């Protein structure tokens, strides 16, 4: 079955075609993403109204491009999977309305997908992890630990109490005047920096070892940048020291969760999973305990539609479909 995935929950408009006959086993025929970084850069963050207006312009060309790259037409599709939340409601609506229009006019089954489920199942696009496995979802909007027990069965073990890790990267990059989005810039600078140059306190949530908190490191960086020593430190060293703190605060709870739940495989997913130091530290620490880390390639870590197609595919393969009456939900829960 060929499945068209559509994703527009935030600032990327994406479409993908996957081919699948069995839940969790799929070939990616194509994946196209229209990135809006250029548009939001001058504001130092995503402007929701601009994001949705641009989705209106790009979503159909993105779908056309992905079909062409997949070498198929609308008539070859067996179903459509579309993100219905969580996310920016205006952005979500563009993809969802587009999916509904296509489903109605082509007589196709359509399923609405939770964006987080997309990130949780993204590792299946390129790996064959045996369930249950642990998933650390780290993005601009989420930092959560889940046990992926089976398709549609996810148990949350931990979550951030305040900022998401990606948000902390982006906000600190903004404080340092590095540009947007900050995660990738900090990652690159940090490669040339001294991780021990400045000491950033690591935060823990008392009584909740599997939860995260990143607002403290952000405030610590803001305070440091106001001091003479902070202002004089090289950007490379500041980036490396900050990144090391965030990475340690992610690795600790993830390993603790894997140990407590007795899981051998840890899947690292979401935009921050692109971070080179996080991949390195988590893999090393997991290997020392006889565990394995799997992570999607960079293009399937950040928002994409192949993961949405994957997350919708097991339901479409079962013959399920959602009513065309489903709505976008900004705070949709898993
Ligand atoms: O999953 P994603 O594309 O969108 C959300 O659902 O949020 O994640 C975007 C986030 C941004 O905060 C961005 O700064 C961060 O992922 N990010 C990174 C890296 N690449 C992207 N953070 C740290 N290191 C990176 N290499
Ligand atoms: Zn995401």
Short mmCIF file of C-alpha atoms and ligand atoms in Angstrom, two decimals:
data_model
loop_
_atom_site.label_atom_id
_atom_site.label_comp_id
_atom_site.label_asym_id
_atom_site.label_seq_id
_atom_site.Cartn_x
_atom_site.Cartn_y
_atom_site.Cartn_z
CA UNK A 1 0.00 0.00 0.00
CA UNK A 2 1.28 3.48 -0.87
CA UNK A 3 0.58 5.99 1.90
CA UNK A 4 0.80 9.75 1.56
CA UNK A 5 1.92 11.45 4.79
CA UNK A 6 1.22 15.15 5.37
CA UNK A 7 2.77 17.19 8.21
CA UNK A 8 2.27 20.91 8.94
CA UNK A 9 2.11 21.15 12.74
CA UNK A 10 4.71 23.87 13.16
CA UNK A 11 6.91 25.74 10.70
CA UNK A 12 7.72 22.95 8.21
CA UNK A 13 5.32 21.84 5.48
CA UNK A 14 6.15 18.26 4.59
CA UNK A 15 4.82 15.40 2.50
CA UNK A 16 6.11 11.87 1.97
CA UNK A 17 5.16 8.61 0.30
CA UNK A 18 5.93 5.29 1.98
CA UNK A 19 5.22 1.80 0.72
CA UNK A 20 4.16 -0.79 3.28
CA UNK A 21 2.38 -4.11 3.55
CA UNK A 22 3.16 -4.86 7.21
CA UNK A 23 2.96 -2.59 10.31
CA UNK A 24 6.35 -1.06 11.05
CA UNK A 25 8.01 -2.29 7.85
CA UNK A 26 8.07 0.36 5.15
CA UNK A 27 10.15 1.66 2.26
CA UNK A 28 10.40 5.44 2.00
CA UNK A 29 9.62 6.32 -1.62
CA UNK A 30 10.04 10.08 -1.11
CA UNK A 31 10.10 12.78 1.57
CA UNK A 32 9.93 16.51 0.82
CA UNK A 33 10.13 19.35 3.35
CA UNK A 34 9.53 23.08 2.75
CA UNK A 35 11.52 24.74 5.49
CA UNK A 36 10.56 28.25 6.72
CA UNK A 37 13.72 29.14 8.65
CA UNK A 38 14.40 32.08 6.31
CA UNK A 39 10.99 33.57 7.09
CA UNK A 40 11.17 33.28 10.89
CA UNK A 41 14.89 34.01 11.33
CA UNK A 42 14.48 37.78 11.55
CA UNK A 43 12.04 37.37 14.45
CA UNK A 44 14.28 34.94 16.35
CA UNK A 45 11.43 32.42 16.65
CA UNK A 46 8.36 31.06 14.91
CA UNK A 47 5.57 33.55 14.15
CA UNK A 48 2.44 31.32 14.03
CA UNK A 49 0.46 33.51 11.61
CA UNK A 50 3.34 33.61 9.12
CA UNK A 51 3.82 29.84 9.45
CA UNK A 52 0.22 29.00 8.53
CA UNK A 53 0.05 31.56 5.71
CA UNK A 54 3.15 30.06 4.15
CA UNK A 55 1.82 26.53 4.52
CA UNK A 56 -1.14 27.59 2.40
CA UNK A 57 1.29 28.53 -0.38
CA UNK A 58 3.63 25.55 -0.12
CA UNK A 59 1.56 22.52 0.86
CA UNK A 60 0.23 21.60 -2.60
CA UNK A 61 3.59 22.03 -4.40
CA UNK A 62 5.24 19.93 -1.66
CA UNK A 63 2.68 17.14 -2.20
CA UNK A 64 3.15 17.34 -5.99
CA UNK A 65 6.93 17.16 -5.58
CA UNK A 66 6.79 14.17 -3.28
CA UNK A 67 4.45 12.25 -5.61
CA UNK A 68 6.74 12.99 -8.54
CA UNK A 69 9.83 11.88 -6.59
CA UNK A 70 8.00 8.71 -5.53
CA UNK A 71 7.12 8.02 -9.17
CA UNK A 72 3.41 7.73 -8.50
CA UNK A 73 0.20 9.67 -8.91
CA UNK A 74 -2.74 10.41 -6.64
CA UNK A 75 -4.57 7.44 -8.15
CA UNK A 76 -1.91 5.00 -6.88
CA UNK A 77 -2.38 5.94 -3.22
CA UNK A 78 -4.00 3.55 -0.76
CA UNK A 79 -4.46 6.01 2.10
CA UNK A 80 -3.51 9.33 3.67
CA UNK A 81 -2.01 9.99 7.13
CA UNK A 82 -2.02 13.57 8.38
CA UNK A 83 -0.89 15.28 11.58
CA UNK A 84 -3.90 16.54 13.57
CA UNK A 85 -2.03 17.75 16.69
CA UNK A 86 -0.36 18.80 18.88
CA UNK A 87 0.97 21.97 17.29
CA UNK A 88 0.01 25.44 16.10
CA UNK A 89 -3.66 25.28 15.27
CA UNK A 90 -3.47 27.47 12.13
CA UNK A 91 -0.58 25.40 10.79
CA UNK A 92 -2.27 22.09 11.60
CA UNK A 93 -5.45 23.16 9.85
CA UNK A 94 -3.69 23.68 6.51
CA UNK A 95 -2.39 20.10 6.30
CA UNK A 96 -5.57 18.60 7.73
CA UNK A 97 -7.91 20.44 5.35
CA UNK A 98 -5.70 19.48 2.44
CA UNK A 99 -5.79 15.80 3.50
CA UNK A 100 -9.56 15.91 3.90
CA UNK A 101 -9.99 17.43 0.44
CA UNK A 102 -7.80 14.77 -1.16
CA UNK A 103 -9.48 11.92 0.78
CA UNK A 104 -12.95 13.13 -0.15
CA UNK A 105 -12.23 13.70 -3.82
CA UNK A 106 -10.23 10.46 -4.30
CA UNK A 107 -12.45 8.29 -2.09
CA UNK A 108 -9.40 7.41 0.06
CA UNK A 109 -9.14 6.42 3.72
CA UNK A 110 -7.59 9.14 5.89
CA UNK A 111 -6.26 8.88 9.44
CA UNK A 112 -5.31 11.74 11.77
CA UNK A 113 -1.98 11.19 13.52
CA UNK A 114 -0.54 12.53 16.76
CA UNK A 115 2.74 14.31 15.92
CA UNK A 116 4.47 12.73 18.94
CA UNK A 117 3.48 9.26 17.75
CA UNK A 118 5.23 10.20 14.51
CA UNK A 119 8.46 10.96 16.39
CA UNK A 120 8.08 7.76 18.47
CA UNK A 121 7.77 5.57 15.37
CA UNK A 122 10.32 7.48 13.22
CA UNK A 123 13.08 5.01 14.26
CA UNK A 124 11.11 2.26 12.45
CA UNK A 125 11.69 4.04 9.12
CA UNK A 126 15.29 2.82 9.07
CA UNK A 127 15.63 0.27 11.90
CA UNK A 128 13.78 -2.82 13.10
CA UNK A 129 13.74 -2.38 16.88
CA UNK A 130 11.88 -5.09 18.74
CA UNK A 131 9.09 -3.68 20.90
CA UNK A 132 8.96 -2.74 23.69
CA UNK A 133 11.70 -0.10 23.43
CA UNK A 134 12.39 3.15 25.24
CA UNK A 135 12.01 6.38 23.26
CA UNK A 136 13.49 9.72 24.24
CA UNK A 137 11.59 12.38 22.25
CA UNK A 138 13.51 15.66 22.29
CA UNK A 139 12.33 18.50 20.11
CA UNK A 140 11.54 22.20 20.16
CA UNK A 141 8.19 21.50 21.80
CA UNK A 142 8.70 18.24 23.70
CA UNK A 143 11.09 16.40 25.98
CA UNK A 144 9.54 13.13 27.05
CA UNK A 145 10.40 9.50 27.79
CA UNK A 146 8.03 6.81 26.55
CA UNK A 147 7.91 3.05 26.47
CA UNK A 148 6.76 2.07 22.98
CA UNK A 149 4.96 -1.15 23.92
CA UNK A 150 3.22 -1.79 20.63
CA UNK A 151 1.59 0.15 17.80
CA UNK A 152 -0.83 2.54 19.49
CA UNK A 153 0.36 1.61 23.00
CA UNK A 154 2.69 4.14 24.55
CA UNK A 155 3.45 4.62 28.26
CA UNK A 156 4.95 7.92 29.35
CA UNK A 157 7.64 7.59 32.00
CA UNK A 158 8.92 11.16 32.20
CA UNK A 159 8.50 14.65 30.82
CA UNK A 160 9.89 18.15 31.10
CA UNK A 161 8.42 20.27 33.87
CA UNK A 162 9.12 23.53 32.02
CA UNK A 163 11.00 24.18 28.75
CA UNK A 164 11.68 21.55 26.11
CA UNK A 165 15.37 20.86 25.45
CA UNK A 166 15.16 22.32 21.92
CA UNK A 167 13.52 25.44 23.30
CA UNK A 168 16.47 25.85 25.72
CA UNK A 169 18.92 25.52 22.80
CA UNK A 170 16.97 28.08 20.76
CA UNK A 171 16.57 30.56 23.63
CA UNK A 172 20.24 30.40 24.65
CA UNK A 173 21.31 30.82 21.03
CA UNK A 174 19.11 33.91 20.88
CA UNK A 175 20.64 35.29 24.12
CA UNK A 176 24.09 34.76 22.61
CA UNK A 177 23.00 36.44 19.37
CA UNK A 178 23.77 33.34 17.33
CA UNK A 179 20.67 33.24 15.12
CA UNK A 180 17.80 30.86 14.58
CA UNK A 181 17.16 27.97 14.92
CA UNK A 182 19.80 27.74 17.58
CA UNK A 183 20.22 24.02 18.19
CA UNK A 184 22.23 23.28 15.08
CA UNK A 185 24.36 26.44 15.46
CA UNK A 186 25.25 25.60 19.08
CA UNK A 187 26.06 22.01 18.06
CA UNK A 188 28.47 23.26 15.37
CA UNK A 189 30.15 25.89 17.58
CA UNK A 190 30.48 23.40 20.45
CA UNK A 191 32.66 21.07 18.36
CA UNK A 192 35.45 23.66 18.57
CA UNK A 193 34.82 24.63 22.20
CA UNK A 194 36.02 23.64 25.67
CA UNK A 195 33.19 21.86 27.49
CA UNK A 196 34.71 22.65 30.88
CA UNK A 197 35.37 26.33 30.27
CA UNK A 198 32.35 27.48 32.29
CA UNK A 199 30.44 25.51 34.87
CA UNK A 200 26.68 25.31 34.24
CA UNK A 201 24.66 23.79 37.11
CA UNK A 202 22.75 20.62 36.20
CA UNK A 203 19.10 20.62 37.31
CA UNK A 204 17.22 17.62 38.65
CA UNK A 205 13.54 17.37 39.55
CA UNK A 206 13.39 16.33 43.21
CA UNK A 207 11.54 13.06 43.72
CA UNK A 208 11.06 12.54 39.96
CA UNK A 209 14.28 11.09 38.50
CA UNK A 210 12.69 10.52 35.07
CA UNK A 211 11.52 14.12 34.65
CA UNK A 212 13.48 16.99 33.12
CA UNK A 213 13.83 20.72 33.75
CA UNK A 214 15.66 23.13 31.45
CA UNK A 215 14.55 26.57 32.57
CA UNK A 216 17.37 26.69 35.16
CA UNK A 217 20.19 26.17 32.65
CA UNK A 218 18.70 28.84 30.45
CA UNK A 219 18.54 31.30 33.38
CA UNK A 220 22.08 30.33 34.41
CA UNK A 221 23.31 31.13 30.90
CA UNK A 222 21.45 34.45 30.89
CA UNK A 223 23.06 35.39 34.23
CA UNK A 224 26.49 34.24 33.06
CA UNK A 225 26.29 36.31 29.88
CA UNK A 226 25.70 39.41 32.03
CA UNK A 227 28.96 38.88 33.96
CA UNK A 228 32.35 40.09 32.75
CA UNK A 229 33.73 36.55 32.58
CA UNK A 230 30.71 35.33 30.61
CA UNK A 231 30.81 38.21 28.17
CA UNK A 232 34.54 37.63 27.61
CA UNK A 233 34.28 33.87 27.05
CA UNK A 234 34.52 32.55 23.51
CA UNK A 235 31.18 31.58 21.94
CA UNK A 236 32.60 28.14 21.18
CA UNK A 237 33.35 27.51 24.88
CA UNK A 238 29.99 28.84 26.06
CA UNK A 239 28.18 26.68 23.51
CA UNK A 240 30.17 23.58 24.46
CA UNK A 241 29.66 24.09 28.21
CA UNK A 242 25.93 24.73 27.84
CA UNK A 243 25.42 21.83 25.46
CA UNK A 244 27.26 19.47 27.81
CA UNK A 245 24.90 20.41 30.64
CA UNK A 246 21.79 19.81 28.52
CA UNK A 247 23.16 16.54 27.18
CA UNK A 248 23.93 15.23 30.69
CA UNK A 249 20.46 16.25 31.86
CA UNK A 250 18.96 14.19 29.02
CA UNK A 251 21.23 11.16 29.29
CA UNK A 252 20.75 10.67 33.07
CA UNK A 253 16.96 10.18 33.13
CA UNK A 254 17.00 8.21 29.85
CA UNK A 255 19.43 5.62 31.24
CA UNK A 256 17.60 5.51 34.54
CA UNK A 257 14.32 4.82 32.68
CA UNK A 258 15.89 2.10 30.52
CA UNK A 259 17.28 0.42 33.63
CA UNK A 260 14.02 0.65 35.59
CA UNK A 261 11.90 -0.59 32.69
CA UNK A 262 14.48 -3.25 31.75
CA UNK A 263 14.72 -2.14 28.12
CA UNK A 264 17.71 -2.93 25.91
CA UNK A 265 16.97 -0.47 23.11
CA UNK A 266 16.78 3.30 23.47
CA UNK A 267 15.43 5.20 20.46
CA UNK A 268 16.52 8.82 20.27
CA UNK A 269 14.13 10.94 18.24
CA UNK A 270 12.88 14.52 17.61
CA UNK A 271 14.83 17.52 16.35
CA UNK A 272 17.37 17.60 19.19
CA UNK A 273 18.23 13.95 18.41
CA UNK A 274 20.24 15.52 15.57
CA UNK A 275 22.67 16.81 18.22
CA UNK A 276 26.03 15.14 17.69
CA UNK A 277 27.16 15.27 21.33
CA UNK A 278 23.84 13.84 22.57
CA UNK A 279 24.12 10.93 20.13
CA UNK A 280 27.69 10.30 21.22
CA UNK A 281 27.17 10.54 25.01
CA UNK A 282 23.93 8.54 25.05
CA UNK A 283 25.42 5.79 22.85
CA UNK A 284 28.55 5.53 25.04
CA UNK A 285 26.61 5.48 28.31
CA UNK A 286 24.08 2.95 26.97
CA UNK A 287 26.81 0.67 25.58
CA UNK A 288 28.50 0.64 29.00
CA UNK A 289 25.28 -0.91 30.35
CA UNK A 290 24.84 -3.33 27.46
CA UNK A 291 22.11 -1.25 25.83
CA UNK A 292 21.84 -0.03 22.26
CA UNK A 293 20.86 3.43 20.98
CA UNK A 294 19.14 3.78 17.64
CA UNK A 295 18.40 7.14 16.06
CA UNK A 296 16.88 8.11 12.74
CA UNK A 297 19.08 9.89 10.20
CA UNK A 298 19.02 13.64 10.65
CA UNK A 299 16.29 14.27 8.07
CA UNK A 300 13.92 11.92 9.94
CA UNK A 301 14.79 13.34 13.39
CA UNK A 302 13.43 16.80 12.67
CA UNK A 303 9.83 17.23 11.57
CA UNK A 304 9.01 15.25 8.44
CA UNK A 305 6.04 13.49 6.87
CA UNK A 306 7.58 10.03 6.46
CA UNK A 307 7.23 9.52 10.23
CA UNK A 308 3.59 10.64 10.04
CA UNK A 309 2.93 8.15 7.22
CA UNK A 310 4.63 5.45 9.35
CA UNK A 311 2.51 6.35 12.40
CA UNK A 312 -0.69 6.23 10.35
CA UNK A 313 0.22 3.11 8.38
CA UNK A 314 -0.63 0.41 10.94
CA UNK A 315 -4.17 1.77 11.21
CA UNK A 316 -4.62 2.15 7.45
CA UNK A 317 -3.31 -1.41 6.93
CA UNK A 318 -5.98 -2.65 9.35
CA UNK A 319 -8.62 -0.93 7.21
CA UNK A 320 -9.28 1.84 9.74
CA UNK A 321 -10.18 5.37 8.75
CA UNK A 322 -11.12 8.53 10.60
CA UNK A 323 -14.22 10.54 9.86
CA UNK A 324 -13.64 13.63 7.73
CA UNK A 325 -15.17 15.47 10.69
CA UNK A 326 -11.99 15.21 12.83
CA UNK A 327 -10.55 18.52 13.94
CA UNK A 328 -7.07 19.90 14.51
CA UNK A 329 -6.16 19.87 18.21
CA UNK A 330 -3.40 22.19 19.41
CA UNK A 331 -2.97 20.26 22.68
CA UNK A 332 -3.76 16.74 21.45
CA UNK A 333 -2.59 14.12 23.97
CA UNK A 334 -1.11 10.77 23.13
O1 LIG B 1 11.32 18.00 15.91
P1 LIG B 1 11.58 19.41 15.46
O2 LIG B 1 11.99 19.61 14.03
O3 LIG B 1 10.33 20.30 15.69
C1 LIG B 1 9.51 20.22 16.81
O4 LIG B 1 8.57 19.37 16.81
O5 LIG B 1 9.81 20.98 17.77
O6 LIG B 1 12.67 20.02 16.46
C2 LIG B 1 13.19 21.32 16.30
C3 LIG B 1 14.18 21.59 17.42
C4 LIG B 1 14.65 23.04 17.49
O7 LIG B 1 14.54 23.50 18.83
C5 LIG B 1 16.11 22.97 17.04
O8 LIG B 1 16.92 23.97 17.60
C6 LIG B 1 16.49 21.60 17.53
O9 LIG B 1 15.36 20.78 17.25
N1 LIG B 1 17.67 21.06 16.85
C7 LIG B 1 18.85 20.81 17.48
C8 LIG B 1 19.75 20.35 16.49
N2 LIG B 1 19.09 20.34 15.29
C9 LIG B 1 17.82 20.76 15.53
N3 LIG B 1 19.19 20.93 18.77
C10 LIG B 1 20.44 20.60 19.12
N4 LIG B 1 21.37 20.17 18.23
C11 LIG B 1 21.08 20.03 16.93
N5 LIG B 1 22.00 19.60 16.06
ZN1 LIG B 2 8.41 17.51 16.03
#
